[in-house]
Amino acid sequence: MEYRTLGNSDLKLSAITFGAWAAGGWMWGGTEQNDAVKAMQSAFDYAVTSIDTAPIYGMGHSEKIVGEAIKDLPRDQVQIVTKYGLRWDATDGEFYVNSQDNDGKDIAIYKNSSKASIIKECEDSLKRLGTDYIDLYQIHWPDKTTKIQETMEAVAQLIKDGKVRYAGVSNYNVDQLKEAKQYVDIVSNQVPYSMVNRGIESELIPYVLKNNTSILAYSPLQRGLLTGKMKAGHTFSEGDHRKGLAFFKDENIKQTAHFLDTLRPLAEDKNISLSQLVLRWTIEQPGITIALAGARNAEQSISNAKAIDVKLSAEELQFINKNLNELKLDL
């Protein structure tokens, strides 16, 4: 495994980090807890030491699963990455979305990054995770109802209190990142990035490269689209959020599958899966420090971990990019 340092901190995460959104079940059509725990533990056996989660993933369920998975592991060898700022149990702040919890109960989710909310969320997360500190604490989404100064000063206090090691953000643009850095050292920004979703390359990547800030890329496999296993006409299970996303329109699935077919001979020559090829490509891109890869079972998590062993030459990266630049999706 490769371990990469976030910003100017001494916090190192595994370049392939376990993404635990699907483990929480919410918006993924449910989850099987034993499989999720085994997936995380198997990842650790293959040197994936970092796990990214959030309270909203299953309304605390994902964090509890992470806590169960790591309870017998050496705490100083595991890096816990979680978030704050999305509340399903209170209506203060900025309305975000109506949804359903894992039991099918209607819930309303609000963005709330006020000081009082952050302090409460941190305590709740620590209990669910079964730990007394969080390695990287990130705002989940910008919150228009709370000043960035109040939010970041609250996290700075948590760092001072020893409950958080480092501050990160998620889904922040350059201006928001600049402002946040005035109040606390922001070591990373977690944002969506994949072969078919490269919008951050125009402004955010140049900024982070210049200012020594790390990028944690989420959805590098575009929520399964880039695995090479999805075909037009795919049927999603009840509660699976992907059903309504533009990436998963039949024509886009078809075009993506055609692109992946051009990479298949390269993957076969290296005796690797397309998913492993895509993950390795992702962490080879300028400014991308970490790729978050989710898994529902041990087999998937081990496969993701082994992506780190893939070697891509400059010529092979050029070949991939040439074919990628010819892919045009209707988004």
Short mmCIF file of C-alpha atoms in Angstrom, two decimals:
data_model
loop_
_atom_site.label_atom_id
_atom_site.label_comp_id
_atom_site.label_asym_id
_atom_site.label_seq_id
_atom_site.Cartn_x
_atom_site.Cartn_y
_atom_site.Cartn_z
CA MET A 1 0.00 0.00 0.00
CA GLU A 2 1.02 3.60 -0.53
CA TYR A 3 0.42 6.10 2.26
CA ARG A 4 0.01 9.75 1.43
CA THR A 5 0.30 12.75 3.72
CA LEU A 6 -2.60 15.21 3.86
CA GLY A 7 -1.55 18.81 3.31
CA ASN A 8 1.21 19.92 5.67
CA SER A 9 0.02 17.64 8.50
CA ASP A 10 1.55 14.43 9.79
CA LEU A 11 -1.64 12.50 8.98
CA LYS A 12 -1.10 9.77 6.43
CA LEU A 13 -3.97 7.89 4.79
CA SER A 14 -3.80 4.82 2.60
CA ALA A 15 -3.96 5.95 -1.02
CA ILE A 16 -6.94 3.62 -1.43
CA THR A 17 -9.25 4.45 1.47
CA PHE A 18 -12.36 2.44 2.34
CA GLY A 19 -15.51 4.44 1.59
CA ALA A 20 -18.30 3.41 3.96
CA TRP A 21 -21.34 5.16 2.47
CA ALA A 22 -22.86 1.98 1.04
CA ALA A 23 -22.08 0.15 4.29
CA GLY A 24 -24.67 2.37 5.98
CA GLY A 25 -27.36 1.17 3.59
CA TRP A 26 -28.98 4.59 3.14
CA MET A 27 -29.61 5.34 -0.57
CA TRP A 28 -27.96 2.05 -1.55
CA GLY A 29 -30.94 -0.26 -1.08
CA GLY A 30 -29.86 -1.53 2.35
CA THR A 31 -26.80 -3.31 3.65
CA GLU A 32 -25.71 -6.53 5.35
CA GLN A 33 -23.79 -5.65 8.50
CA ASN A 34 -21.65 -8.78 8.78
CA ASP A 35 -20.54 -8.44 5.16
CA ALA A 36 -19.73 -4.76 5.69
CA VAL A 37 -17.65 -5.48 8.81
CA LYS A 38 -15.75 -8.24 7.02
CA ALA A 39 -15.17 -5.93 4.06
CA MET A 40 -13.50 -3.34 6.29
CA GLN A 41 -11.45 -5.88 8.21
CA SER A 42 -10.33 -7.56 4.98
CA ALA A 43 -9.29 -4.18 3.62
CA PHE A 44 -7.18 -3.63 6.75
CA ASP A 45 -5.55 -7.03 6.23
CA TYR A 46 -4.45 -5.68 2.83
CA ALA A 47 -3.06 -2.49 4.41
CA VAL A 48 -6.04 -0.22 3.78
CA THR A 49 -5.81 1.55 7.12
CA SER A 50 -8.19 4.46 6.48
CA ILE A 51 -12.00 4.43 6.55
CA ASP A 52 -14.24 7.30 5.46
CA THR A 53 -17.74 7.46 6.91
CA ALA A 54 -20.40 9.97 8.02
CA PRO A 55 -23.32 10.12 10.47
CA ILE A 56 -25.84 10.52 7.66
CA TYR A 57 -24.82 7.20 6.09
CA GLY A 58 -27.66 5.14 7.48
CA MET A 59 -28.45 7.67 10.23
CA GLY A 60 -25.48 6.56 12.30
CA HIS A 61 -25.47 2.97 11.04
CA SER A 62 -22.29 3.28 8.98
CA GLU A 63 -20.36 4.76 11.90
CA LYS A 64 -21.54 1.94 14.17
CA ILE A 65 -20.38 -0.63 11.60
CA VAL A 66 -17.00 1.11 11.39
CA GLY A 67 -16.79 1.01 15.19
CA GLU A 68 -17.54 -2.70 15.17
CA ALA A 69 -14.97 -3.36 12.43
CA ILE A 70 -12.11 -1.57 14.17
CA LYS A 71 -12.79 -2.41 17.84
CA ASP A 72 -10.13 -5.12 17.95
CA LEU A 73 -7.61 -3.30 15.75
CA PRO A 74 -4.75 -1.14 17.09
CA ARG A 75 -6.32 2.34 17.18
CA ASP A 76 -3.08 4.10 16.25
CA GLN A 77 -2.90 2.04 13.05
CA VAL A 78 -6.35 3.07 11.83
CA GLN A 79 -7.33 6.48 10.49
CA ILE A 80 -10.97 7.39 11.02
CA VAL A 81 -12.35 9.98 8.63
CA THR A 82 -15.88 11.19 9.30
CA LYS A 83 -18.07 14.23 8.80
CA TYR A 84 -20.58 16.60 10.34
CA GLY A 85 -23.22 19.01 9.14
CA LEU A 86 -26.15 16.86 7.95
CA ARG A 87 -28.90 16.36 10.54
CA TRP A 88 -31.91 14.10 10.22
CA ASP A 89 -32.88 14.47 13.88
CA ALA A 90 -33.40 18.26 13.96
CA THR A 91 -34.83 20.93 11.67
CA ASP A 92 -32.45 23.84 12.33
CA GLY A 93 -30.32 25.11 9.48
CA GLU A 94 -30.76 24.84 5.70
CA PHE A 95 -33.18 22.27 4.29
CA TYR A 96 -31.27 19.75 2.18
CA VAL A 97 -33.51 16.91 1.02
CA ASN A 98 -36.43 14.67 1.92
CA SER A 99 -35.49 11.01 2.17
CA GLN A 100 -36.21 7.76 3.97
CA ASP A 101 -34.16 5.99 6.58
CA ASN A 102 -33.21 2.31 6.39
CA ASP A 103 -36.58 1.34 7.87
CA GLY A 104 -38.50 3.24 5.21
CA LYS A 105 -39.47 6.06 7.55
CA ASP A 106 -39.75 9.51 5.96
CA ILE A 107 -37.08 11.94 7.15
CA ALA A 108 -36.10 15.51 6.34
CA ILE A 109 -32.37 16.24 6.24
CA TYR A 110 -30.97 19.66 7.09
CA LYS A 111 -27.53 21.19 6.66
CA ASN A 112 -26.44 22.51 10.04
CA SER A 113 -22.86 23.43 10.78
CA SER A 114 -23.46 25.68 13.77
CA LYS A 115 -21.10 25.40 16.72
CA ALA A 116 -23.68 23.76 18.98
CA SER A 117 -24.61 21.20 16.33
CA ILE A 118 -20.97 20.33 15.57
CA ILE A 119 -20.15 19.76 19.25
CA LYS A 120 -23.15 17.44 19.61
CA GLU A 121 -22.39 15.59 16.37
CA CYS A 122 -18.79 15.02 17.37
CA GLU A 123 -19.81 13.48 20.69
CA ASP A 124 -22.37 11.25 18.97
CA SER A 125 -19.85 10.12 16.36
CA LEU A 126 -17.23 9.29 18.98
CA LYS A 127 -19.74 7.07 20.80
CA ARG A 128 -20.83 5.26 17.64
CA LEU A 129 -17.25 4.77 16.49
CA GLY A 130 -16.11 3.58 19.92
CA THR A 131 -13.13 5.92 20.03
CA ASP A 132 -12.04 9.08 21.82
CA TYR A 133 -10.71 10.96 18.79
CA ILE A 134 -11.35 11.41 15.07
CA ASP A 135 -8.36 11.66 12.75
CA LEU A 136 -9.98 13.85 10.09
CA TYR A 137 -13.24 15.75 10.65
CA GLN A 138 -14.96 17.24 7.61
CA ILE A 139 -17.98 19.42 6.99
CA HIS A 140 -20.21 17.34 4.73
CA TRP A 141 -21.77 20.12 2.63
CA PRO A 142 -21.59 23.92 2.78
CA ASP A 143 -24.31 25.40 4.99
CA LYS A 144 -25.67 28.83 3.97
CA THR A 145 -27.24 29.44 7.39
CA THR A 146 -23.96 29.35 9.34
CA LYS A 147 -20.93 31.53 8.79
CA ILE A 148 -17.83 29.59 7.82
CA GLN A 149 -15.97 31.34 10.65
CA GLU A 150 -18.32 29.88 13.30
CA THR A 151 -18.03 26.40 11.79
CA MET A 152 -14.27 26.33 11.52
CA GLU A 153 -13.67 27.90 14.92
CA ALA A 154 -15.81 25.13 16.42
CA VAL A 155 -13.64 22.48 14.75
CA ALA A 156 -10.52 24.32 15.90
CA GLN A 157 -11.86 24.02 19.45
CA LEU A 158 -12.41 20.27 19.00
CA ILE A 159 -8.81 19.97 17.83
CA LYS A 160 -7.65 21.92 20.87
CA ASP A 161 -9.71 19.59 23.08
CA GLY A 162 -8.04 16.52 21.55
CA LYS A 163 -11.25 15.10 20.08
CA VAL A 164 -10.20 15.79 16.48
CA ARG A 165 -6.73 15.65 14.99
CA TYR A 166 -7.20 17.54 11.72
CA ALA A 167 -9.84 19.55 9.89
CA GLY A 168 -11.01 18.86 6.37
CA VAL A 169 -13.91 19.98 4.24
CA SER A 170 -16.08 18.28 1.69
CA ASN A 171 -17.80 19.65 -1.42
CA TYR A 172 -16.19 23.08 -0.96
CA ASN A 173 -15.31 25.35 -3.88
CA VAL A 174 -12.14 27.42 -4.00
CA ASP A 175 -13.63 30.54 -2.39
CA GLN A 176 -15.11 28.53 0.48
CA LEU A 177 -11.82 26.72 0.97
CA LYS A 178 -9.90 30.00 1.08
CA GLU A 179 -12.24 31.40 3.72
CA ALA A 180 -12.18 28.27 5.87
CA LYS A 181 -8.39 28.30 5.91
CA GLN A 182 -8.47 31.67 7.70
CA TYR A 183 -9.80 30.04 10.86
CA VAL A 184 -8.29 26.55 10.98
CA ASP A 185 -5.69 24.60 9.04
CA ILE A 186 -7.66 22.74 6.35
CA VAL A 187 -5.59 19.79 5.18
CA SER A 188 -8.01 18.33 2.62
CA ASN A 189 -11.15 18.71 0.52
CA GLN A 190 -13.28 15.67 -0.28
CA VAL A 191 -14.99 16.08 -3.64
CA PRO A 192 -16.43 13.91 -6.42
CA TYR A 193 -13.94 12.94 -9.11
CA SER A 194 -13.82 10.18 -11.67
CA MET A 195 -12.93 9.52 -15.29
CA VAL A 196 -16.37 10.79 -16.28
CA ASN A 197 -16.67 13.56 -13.68
CA ARG A 198 -13.62 15.81 -13.92
CA GLY A 199 -15.06 19.25 -13.22
CA ILE A 200 -12.61 19.99 -10.40
CA GLU A 201 -9.69 20.04 -12.84
CA SER A 202 -10.49 23.60 -13.99
CA GLU A 203 -10.23 25.56 -10.71
CA LEU A 204 -9.93 23.38 -7.62
CA ILE A 205 -6.99 21.21 -8.72
CA PRO A 206 -4.76 24.19 -9.65
CA TYR A 207 -5.58 25.80 -6.29
CA VAL A 208 -4.81 22.74 -4.14
CA LEU A 209 -1.59 22.04 -6.01
CA LYS A 210 -0.44 25.60 -5.34
CA ASN A 211 -1.57 25.62 -1.71
CA ASN A 212 -0.53 22.15 -0.50
CA THR A 213 -4.07 20.90 0.15
CA SER A 214 -5.03 17.30 -0.48
CA ILE A 215 -7.97 15.99 -2.48
CA LEU A 216 -9.92 12.97 -1.30
CA ALA A 217 -11.73 11.81 -4.43
CA TYR A 218 -15.09 10.22 -3.78
CA SER A 219 -17.02 8.10 -6.28
CA PRO A 220 -13.89 7.36 -8.38
CA LEU A 221 -15.75 4.38 -9.88
CA GLN A 222 -18.74 6.68 -10.47
CA ARG A 223 -20.88 4.62 -8.12
CA GLY A 224 -20.33 1.43 -10.08
CA LEU A 225 -20.57 2.83 -13.60
CA LEU A 226 -16.82 2.42 -14.21
CA THR A 227 -16.56 -1.17 -13.00
CA GLY A 228 -17.32 -2.53 -16.47
CA LYS A 229 -20.11 -4.68 -15.03
CA MET A 230 -23.05 -2.39 -15.75
CA LYS A 231 -25.08 -2.75 -18.95
CA ALA A 232 -27.89 -0.66 -20.46
CA GLY A 233 -31.22 -1.66 -18.98
CA HIS A 234 -29.72 -2.26 -15.54
CA THR A 235 -32.37 -2.62 -12.83
CA PHE A 236 -31.65 -0.89 -9.54
CA SER A 237 -33.07 -2.18 -6.28
CA GLU A 238 -35.66 -0.23 -4.31
CA GLY A 239 -34.09 2.75 -2.53
CA ASP A 240 -30.99 2.85 -4.75
CA HIS A 241 -30.28 6.52 -5.47
CA ARG A 242 -28.50 5.83 -8.76
CA LYS A 243 -31.74 5.13 -10.62
CA GLY A 244 -32.44 8.83 -11.16
CA LEU A 245 -28.91 10.03 -11.94
CA ALA A 246 -27.94 11.13 -15.45
CA PHE A 247 -24.81 8.98 -15.43
CA PHE A 248 -27.06 5.92 -15.37
CA LYS A 249 -29.26 6.73 -18.33
CA ASP A 250 -29.12 3.82 -20.77
CA GLU A 251 -27.24 5.78 -23.43
CA ASN A 252 -24.59 6.93 -20.96
CA ILE A 253 -24.17 3.41 -19.62
CA LYS A 254 -23.79 2.20 -23.20
CA GLN A 255 -21.20 4.85 -24.13
CA THR A 256 -19.24 4.25 -20.93
CA ALA A 257 -19.23 0.50 -21.54
CA HIS A 258 -17.84 1.11 -25.04
CA PHE A 259 -15.06 3.28 -23.57
CA LEU A 260 -14.22 0.65 -20.98
CA ASP A 261 -14.03 -1.96 -23.74
CA THR A 262 -11.13 0.01 -25.23
CA LEU A 263 -9.30 -0.36 -21.89
CA ARG A 264 -10.15 -4.01 -21.39
CA PRO A 265 -7.13 -5.39 -23.36
CA LEU A 266 -4.80 -3.29 -21.17
CA ALA A 267 -6.43 -4.62 -18.00
CA GLU A 268 -6.31 -8.19 -19.27
CA ASP A 269 -2.64 -7.84 -20.21
CA LYS A 270 -1.92 -6.79 -16.61
CA ASN A 271 -4.24 -9.46 -15.20
CA ILE A 272 -6.29 -6.87 -13.32
CA SER A 273 -9.92 -5.79 -13.30
CA LEU A 274 -11.21 -2.65 -14.94
CA SER A 275 -12.05 -1.32 -11.47
CA GLN A 276 -8.43 -1.70 -10.40
CA LEU A 277 -7.24 0.05 -13.54
CA VAL A 278 -9.66 2.93 -12.95
CA LEU A 279 -8.65 3.32 -9.29
CA ARG A 280 -4.95 3.36 -10.17
CA TRP A 281 -5.57 5.94 -12.92
CA THR A 282 -7.42 8.09 -10.40
CA ILE A 283 -4.61 8.33 -7.87
CA GLU A 284 -2.13 9.02 -10.67
CA GLN A 285 -3.91 12.28 -11.55
CA PRO A 286 -2.34 15.59 -10.48
CA GLY A 287 -3.75 16.84 -7.18
CA ILE A 288 -5.56 13.61 -6.29
CA THR A 289 -4.16 12.34 -3.01
CA ILE A 290 -6.65 9.65 -2.02
CA ALA A 291 -9.31 7.60 -3.81
CA LEU A 292 -12.27 6.46 -1.71
CA ALA A 293 -13.51 3.05 -2.78
CA GLY A 294 -16.58 1.42 -1.29
CA ALA A 295 -17.20 -2.30 -0.98
CA ARG A 296 -20.12 -4.43 0.17
CA ASN A 297 -18.10 -7.56 0.89
CA ALA A 298 -14.57 -8.82 1.50
CA GLU A 299 -14.00 -9.81 -2.13
CA GLN A 300 -14.70 -6.29 -3.37
CA SER A 301 -12.62 -4.62 -0.68
CA ILE A 302 -9.61 -6.86 -1.36
CA SER A 303 -9.91 -6.16 -5.08
CA ASN A 304 -9.94 -2.41 -4.40
CA ALA A 305 -6.90 -2.68 -2.12
CA LYS A 306 -4.93 -4.55 -4.78
CA ALA A 307 -5.38 -1.64 -7.19
CA ILE A 308 -2.38 -0.09 -5.47
CA ASP A 309 -0.15 -2.78 -7.01
CA VAL A 310 -1.05 -1.72 -10.56
CA LYS A 311 1.74 0.06 -12.42
CA LEU A 312 0.92 2.42 -15.29
CA SER A 313 3.59 3.80 -17.58
CA ALA A 314 3.43 7.29 -19.09
CA GLU A 315 2.49 5.71 -22.41
CA GLU A 316 -0.31 3.69 -20.84
CA LEU A 317 -1.70 6.76 -19.08
CA GLN A 318 -1.58 8.61 -22.39
CA PHE A 319 -3.45 5.75 -24.08
CA ILE A 320 -6.16 5.82 -21.39
CA ASN A 321 -6.52 9.60 -21.61
CA LYS A 322 -6.73 9.55 -25.39
CA ASN A 323 -9.66 7.16 -25.30
CA LEU A 324 -11.22 8.98 -22.37
CA ASN A 325 -11.17 12.29 -24.21
CA GLU A 326 -13.25 10.69 -26.97
CA LEU A 327 -16.00 9.71 -24.52
CA LYS A 328 -18.93 12.12 -24.60
CA LEU A 329 -21.77 11.61 -22.14
CA ASP A 330 -25.16 13.31 -22.14
CA LEU A 331 -25.18 14.87 -18.66
#
